[in-house]
Short mmCIF file of C-alpha atoms in Angstrom, two decimals:
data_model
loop_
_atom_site.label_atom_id
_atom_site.label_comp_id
_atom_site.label_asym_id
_atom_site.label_seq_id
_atom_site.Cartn_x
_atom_site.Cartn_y
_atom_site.Cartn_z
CA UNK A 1 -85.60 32.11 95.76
CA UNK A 2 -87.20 30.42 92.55
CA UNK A 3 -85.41 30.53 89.43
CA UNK A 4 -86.14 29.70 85.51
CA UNK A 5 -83.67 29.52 83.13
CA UNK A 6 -84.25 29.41 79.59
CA UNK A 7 -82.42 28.38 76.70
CA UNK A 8 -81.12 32.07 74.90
CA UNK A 9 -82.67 32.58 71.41
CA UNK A 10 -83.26 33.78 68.80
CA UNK A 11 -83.77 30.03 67.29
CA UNK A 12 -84.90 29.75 63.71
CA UNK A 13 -85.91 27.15 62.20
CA UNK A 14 -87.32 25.77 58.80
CA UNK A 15 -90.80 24.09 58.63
CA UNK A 16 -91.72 20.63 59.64
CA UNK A 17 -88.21 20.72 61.79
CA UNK A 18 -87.72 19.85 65.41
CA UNK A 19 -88.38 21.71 67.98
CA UNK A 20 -86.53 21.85 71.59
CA UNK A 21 -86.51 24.84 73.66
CA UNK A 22 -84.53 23.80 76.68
CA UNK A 23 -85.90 24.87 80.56
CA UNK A 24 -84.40 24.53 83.52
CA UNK A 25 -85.52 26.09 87.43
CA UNK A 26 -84.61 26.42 90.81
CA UNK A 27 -87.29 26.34 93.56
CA UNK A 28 -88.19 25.16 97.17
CA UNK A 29 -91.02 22.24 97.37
CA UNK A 30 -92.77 21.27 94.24
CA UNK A 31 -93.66 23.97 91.73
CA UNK A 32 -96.04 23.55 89.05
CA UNK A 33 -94.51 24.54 85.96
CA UNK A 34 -95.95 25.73 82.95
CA UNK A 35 -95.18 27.10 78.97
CA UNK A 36 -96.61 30.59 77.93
CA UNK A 37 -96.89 31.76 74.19
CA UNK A 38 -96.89 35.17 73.23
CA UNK A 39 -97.49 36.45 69.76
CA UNK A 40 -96.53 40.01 68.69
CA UNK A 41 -98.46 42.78 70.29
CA UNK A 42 -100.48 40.31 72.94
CA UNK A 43 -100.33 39.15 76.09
CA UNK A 44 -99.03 35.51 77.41
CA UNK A 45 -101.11 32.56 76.45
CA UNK A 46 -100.78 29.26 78.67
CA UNK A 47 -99.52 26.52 76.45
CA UNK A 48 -99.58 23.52 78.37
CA UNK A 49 -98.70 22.62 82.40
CA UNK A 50 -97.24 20.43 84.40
CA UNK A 51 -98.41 20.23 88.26
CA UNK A 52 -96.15 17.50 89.42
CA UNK A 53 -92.89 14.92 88.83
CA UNK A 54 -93.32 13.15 85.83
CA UNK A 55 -96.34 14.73 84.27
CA UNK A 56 -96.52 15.25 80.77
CA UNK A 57 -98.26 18.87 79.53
CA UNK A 58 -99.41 18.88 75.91
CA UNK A 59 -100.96 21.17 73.51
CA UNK A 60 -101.37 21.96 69.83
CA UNK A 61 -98.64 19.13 69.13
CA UNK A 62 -96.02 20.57 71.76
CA UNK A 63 -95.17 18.51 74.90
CA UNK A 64 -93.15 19.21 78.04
CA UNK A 65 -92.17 16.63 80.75
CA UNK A 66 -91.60 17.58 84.23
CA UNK A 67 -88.37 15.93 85.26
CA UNK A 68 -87.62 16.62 89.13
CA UNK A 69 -84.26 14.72 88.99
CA UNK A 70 -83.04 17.02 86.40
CA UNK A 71 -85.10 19.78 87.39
CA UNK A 72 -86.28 20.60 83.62
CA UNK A 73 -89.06 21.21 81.86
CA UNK A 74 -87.95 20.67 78.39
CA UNK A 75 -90.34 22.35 75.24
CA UNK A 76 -90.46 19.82 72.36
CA UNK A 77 -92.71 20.15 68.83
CA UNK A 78 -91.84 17.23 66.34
CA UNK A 79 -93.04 19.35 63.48
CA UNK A 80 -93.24 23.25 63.60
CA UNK A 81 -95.33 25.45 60.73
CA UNK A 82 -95.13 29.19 60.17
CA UNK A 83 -98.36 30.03 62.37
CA UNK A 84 -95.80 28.75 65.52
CA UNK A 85 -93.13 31.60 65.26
CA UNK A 86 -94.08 33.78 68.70
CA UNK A 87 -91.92 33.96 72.01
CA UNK A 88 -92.15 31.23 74.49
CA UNK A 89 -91.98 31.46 77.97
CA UNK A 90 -91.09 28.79 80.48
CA UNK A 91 -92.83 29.51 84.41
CA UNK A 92 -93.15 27.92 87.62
CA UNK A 93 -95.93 29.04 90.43
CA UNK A 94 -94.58 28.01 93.94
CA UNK A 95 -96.36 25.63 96.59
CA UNK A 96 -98.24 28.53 97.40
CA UNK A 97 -100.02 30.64 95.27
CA UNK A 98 -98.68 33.98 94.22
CA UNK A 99 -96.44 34.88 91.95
CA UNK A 100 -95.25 33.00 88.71
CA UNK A 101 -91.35 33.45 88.23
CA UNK A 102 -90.54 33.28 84.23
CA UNK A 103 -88.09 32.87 82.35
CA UNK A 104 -86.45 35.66 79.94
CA UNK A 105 -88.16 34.27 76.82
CA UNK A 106 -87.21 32.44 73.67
CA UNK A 107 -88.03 34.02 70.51
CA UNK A 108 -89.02 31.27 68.30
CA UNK A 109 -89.14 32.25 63.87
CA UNK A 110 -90.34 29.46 61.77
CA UNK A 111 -89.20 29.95 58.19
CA UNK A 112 -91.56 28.25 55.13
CA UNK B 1 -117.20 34.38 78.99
CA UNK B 2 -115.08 37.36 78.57
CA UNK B 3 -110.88 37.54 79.47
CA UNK B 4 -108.77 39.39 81.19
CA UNK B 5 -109.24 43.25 80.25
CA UNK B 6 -106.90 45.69 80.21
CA UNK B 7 -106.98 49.84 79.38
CA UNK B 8 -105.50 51.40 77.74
CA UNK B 9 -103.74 49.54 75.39
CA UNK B 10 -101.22 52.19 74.82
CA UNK B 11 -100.36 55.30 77.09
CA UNK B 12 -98.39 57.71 76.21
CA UNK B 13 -96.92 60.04 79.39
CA UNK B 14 -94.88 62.54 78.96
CA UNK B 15 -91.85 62.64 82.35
CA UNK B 16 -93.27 63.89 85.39
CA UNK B 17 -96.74 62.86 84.52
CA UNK B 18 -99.02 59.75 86.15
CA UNK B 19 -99.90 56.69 84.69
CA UNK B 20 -102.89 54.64 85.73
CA UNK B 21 -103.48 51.34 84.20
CA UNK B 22 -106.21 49.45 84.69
CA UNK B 23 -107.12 45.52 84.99
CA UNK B 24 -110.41 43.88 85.41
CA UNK B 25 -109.77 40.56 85.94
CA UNK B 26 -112.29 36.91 84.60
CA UNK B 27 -115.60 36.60 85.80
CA UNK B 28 -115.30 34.82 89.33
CA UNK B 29 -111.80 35.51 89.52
CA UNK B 30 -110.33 36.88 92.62
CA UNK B 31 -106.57 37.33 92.67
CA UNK B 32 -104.64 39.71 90.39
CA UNK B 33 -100.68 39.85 89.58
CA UNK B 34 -99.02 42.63 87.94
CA UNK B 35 -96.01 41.97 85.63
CA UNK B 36 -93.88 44.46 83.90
CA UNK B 37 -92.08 43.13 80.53
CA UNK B 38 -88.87 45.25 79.43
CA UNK B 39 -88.25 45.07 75.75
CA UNK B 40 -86.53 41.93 74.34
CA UNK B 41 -86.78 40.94 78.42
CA UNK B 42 -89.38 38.78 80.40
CA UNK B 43 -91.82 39.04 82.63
CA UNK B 44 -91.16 40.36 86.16
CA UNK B 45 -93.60 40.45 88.73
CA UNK B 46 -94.63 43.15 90.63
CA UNK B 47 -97.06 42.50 92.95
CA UNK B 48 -100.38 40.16 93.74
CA UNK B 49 -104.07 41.44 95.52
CA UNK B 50 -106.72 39.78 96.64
CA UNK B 51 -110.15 41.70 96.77
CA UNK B 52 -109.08 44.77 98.81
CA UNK B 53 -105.28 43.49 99.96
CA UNK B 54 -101.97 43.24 98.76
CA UNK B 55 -101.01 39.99 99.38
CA UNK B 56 -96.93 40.75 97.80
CA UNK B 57 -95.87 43.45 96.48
CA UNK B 58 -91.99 42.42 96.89
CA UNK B 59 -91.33 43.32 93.29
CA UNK B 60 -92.79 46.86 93.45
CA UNK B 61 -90.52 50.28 93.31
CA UNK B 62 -90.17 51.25 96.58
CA UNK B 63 -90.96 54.99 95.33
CA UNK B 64 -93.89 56.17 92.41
CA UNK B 65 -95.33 52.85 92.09
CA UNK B 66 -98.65 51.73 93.51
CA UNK B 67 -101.67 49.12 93.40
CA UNK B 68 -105.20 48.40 94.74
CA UNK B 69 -107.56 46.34 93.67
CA UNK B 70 -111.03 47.43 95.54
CA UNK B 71 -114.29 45.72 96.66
CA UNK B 72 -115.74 47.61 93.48
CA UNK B 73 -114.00 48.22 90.31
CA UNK B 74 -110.87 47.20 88.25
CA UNK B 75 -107.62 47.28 89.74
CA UNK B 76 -105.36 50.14 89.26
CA UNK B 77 -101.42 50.33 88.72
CA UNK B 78 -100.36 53.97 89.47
CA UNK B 79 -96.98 54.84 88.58
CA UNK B 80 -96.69 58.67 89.77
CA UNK B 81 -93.96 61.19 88.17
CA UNK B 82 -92.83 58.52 85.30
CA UNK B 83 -89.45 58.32 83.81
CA UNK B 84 -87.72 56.98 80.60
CA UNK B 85 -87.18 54.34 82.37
CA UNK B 86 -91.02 53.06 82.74
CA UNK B 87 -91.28 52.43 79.54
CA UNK B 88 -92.29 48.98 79.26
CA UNK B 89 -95.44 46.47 78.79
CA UNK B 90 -97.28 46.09 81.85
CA UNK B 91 -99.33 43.00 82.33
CA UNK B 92 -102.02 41.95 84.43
CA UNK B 93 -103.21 38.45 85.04
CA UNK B 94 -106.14 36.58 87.28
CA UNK B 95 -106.90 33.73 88.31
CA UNK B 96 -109.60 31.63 90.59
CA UNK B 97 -109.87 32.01 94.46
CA UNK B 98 -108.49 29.15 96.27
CA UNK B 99 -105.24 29.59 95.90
CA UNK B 100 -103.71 26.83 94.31
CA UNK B 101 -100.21 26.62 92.49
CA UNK B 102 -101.55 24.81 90.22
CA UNK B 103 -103.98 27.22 88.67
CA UNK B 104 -102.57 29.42 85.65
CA UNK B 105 -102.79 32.58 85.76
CA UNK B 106 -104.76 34.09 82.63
CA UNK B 107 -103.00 37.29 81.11
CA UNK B 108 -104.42 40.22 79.42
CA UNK B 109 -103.33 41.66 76.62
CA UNK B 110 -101.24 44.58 78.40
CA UNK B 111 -100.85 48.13 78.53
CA UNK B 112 -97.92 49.34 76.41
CA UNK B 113 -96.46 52.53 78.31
CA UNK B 114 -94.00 54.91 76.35
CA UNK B 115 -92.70 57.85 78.29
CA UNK B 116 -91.58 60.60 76.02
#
């Protein structure tokens, strides 16, 4: 069955620093993947997708690259602030559509 | 264009009681997942309907837990008799007919249930 792994957190980090939240999956055919934010006491926002090999999602400054050799789907920020400290989730939805299969989460705290 | 609504935010059961938590999903939307999130865990689905069908419901309890989603109305997750153990967020997401992997699903903001 499909599979997401996500690197373990808690990762803390001090403004303006680099982000990388590592992702990798498992799956039959060829998932769309896809980065979900969630902030304290709300649901999952989409962040940015990627619906096939190669594509680059991007949003708010973050950018993942769907790499089918290494089957990753690496999170990367060049610059994080304060407002970005939240959980992210790494996801992919199968060939068909149905359910999403996410990872466990990576709790993200930016420190000024 | 409103979201994804949920109610209630938070439920509070006490064991032995029901839970019903409801979802109406986006304007024009016509499939609906259900997710349960354990604390400091991620999501895990539980089960997808179309207008009127359960389409998977391979990560559903085999006992106390339930789900429609009618011609009419919101859909409804029933968990009859809860335990301790239910205690969790429960979300629910849409997203457009058709079908496509490639559509995101669009979460609400979840229904926090604490069984005393």
């Amino acid at each position: 069955g499909n599979s997401v792994t996500q690197m373990e957190g808690p990762v803390t980090l001090s403004e303006e620093a680099f982000l990388t939240i590592n992702c990798t999956y498992t799956a039959t055919g060829y998932p769309s993947l896809f980065w979900y934010v969630q902030y304290p006491g709300e649901g999952l926002q989409l962040l940015l997708k990627a619906t096939k090999a190669d594509d680059k999602g991007s949003n708010k400054g973050f950018e993942a690259t769907y790499r089918k050799e290494t089957t990753s789907f690496h999170l990367e920020k060049g610059s994080v602030q304060v407002s970005d400290s939240a959980v992210y989730f790494c996801a992919l939805s199968g060939a068909n559509a149905g359910k999403s299969t996410f990872g466990d989460g990576t709790t993200l705290t930016v420190k000024p | 264009n409103a979201g994804v609504m949920q109610n209630p935010r938070h439920l509070v059961r006490r064991r032995g009681q029901e839970a019903r938590l409801r979802c109406s999903p986006m304007k024009g939307h016509s499939h609906v997942y259900w997710y349960r999130q354990l604390p400091e865990e991620g999501l895990k689905f539980m089960v997808y309907l179309q207008k009127e069908n359960i389409i998977d419901e391979s990560g559903m309890p085999k006992e106390r837990f339930s789900a429609e989603f009618p011609k009419e109305g919101p859909s409804i997750l029933r968990i009859q008799q809860v335990v301790r153990g239910d205690s969790a967020a429960y979300f629910c997401a849409s997203s457009p007919p058709g079908g496509l992997a490639t559509n995101e699903q669009f979460f609400g903001p979840g229904t926090r249930l604490t069984v005393l």
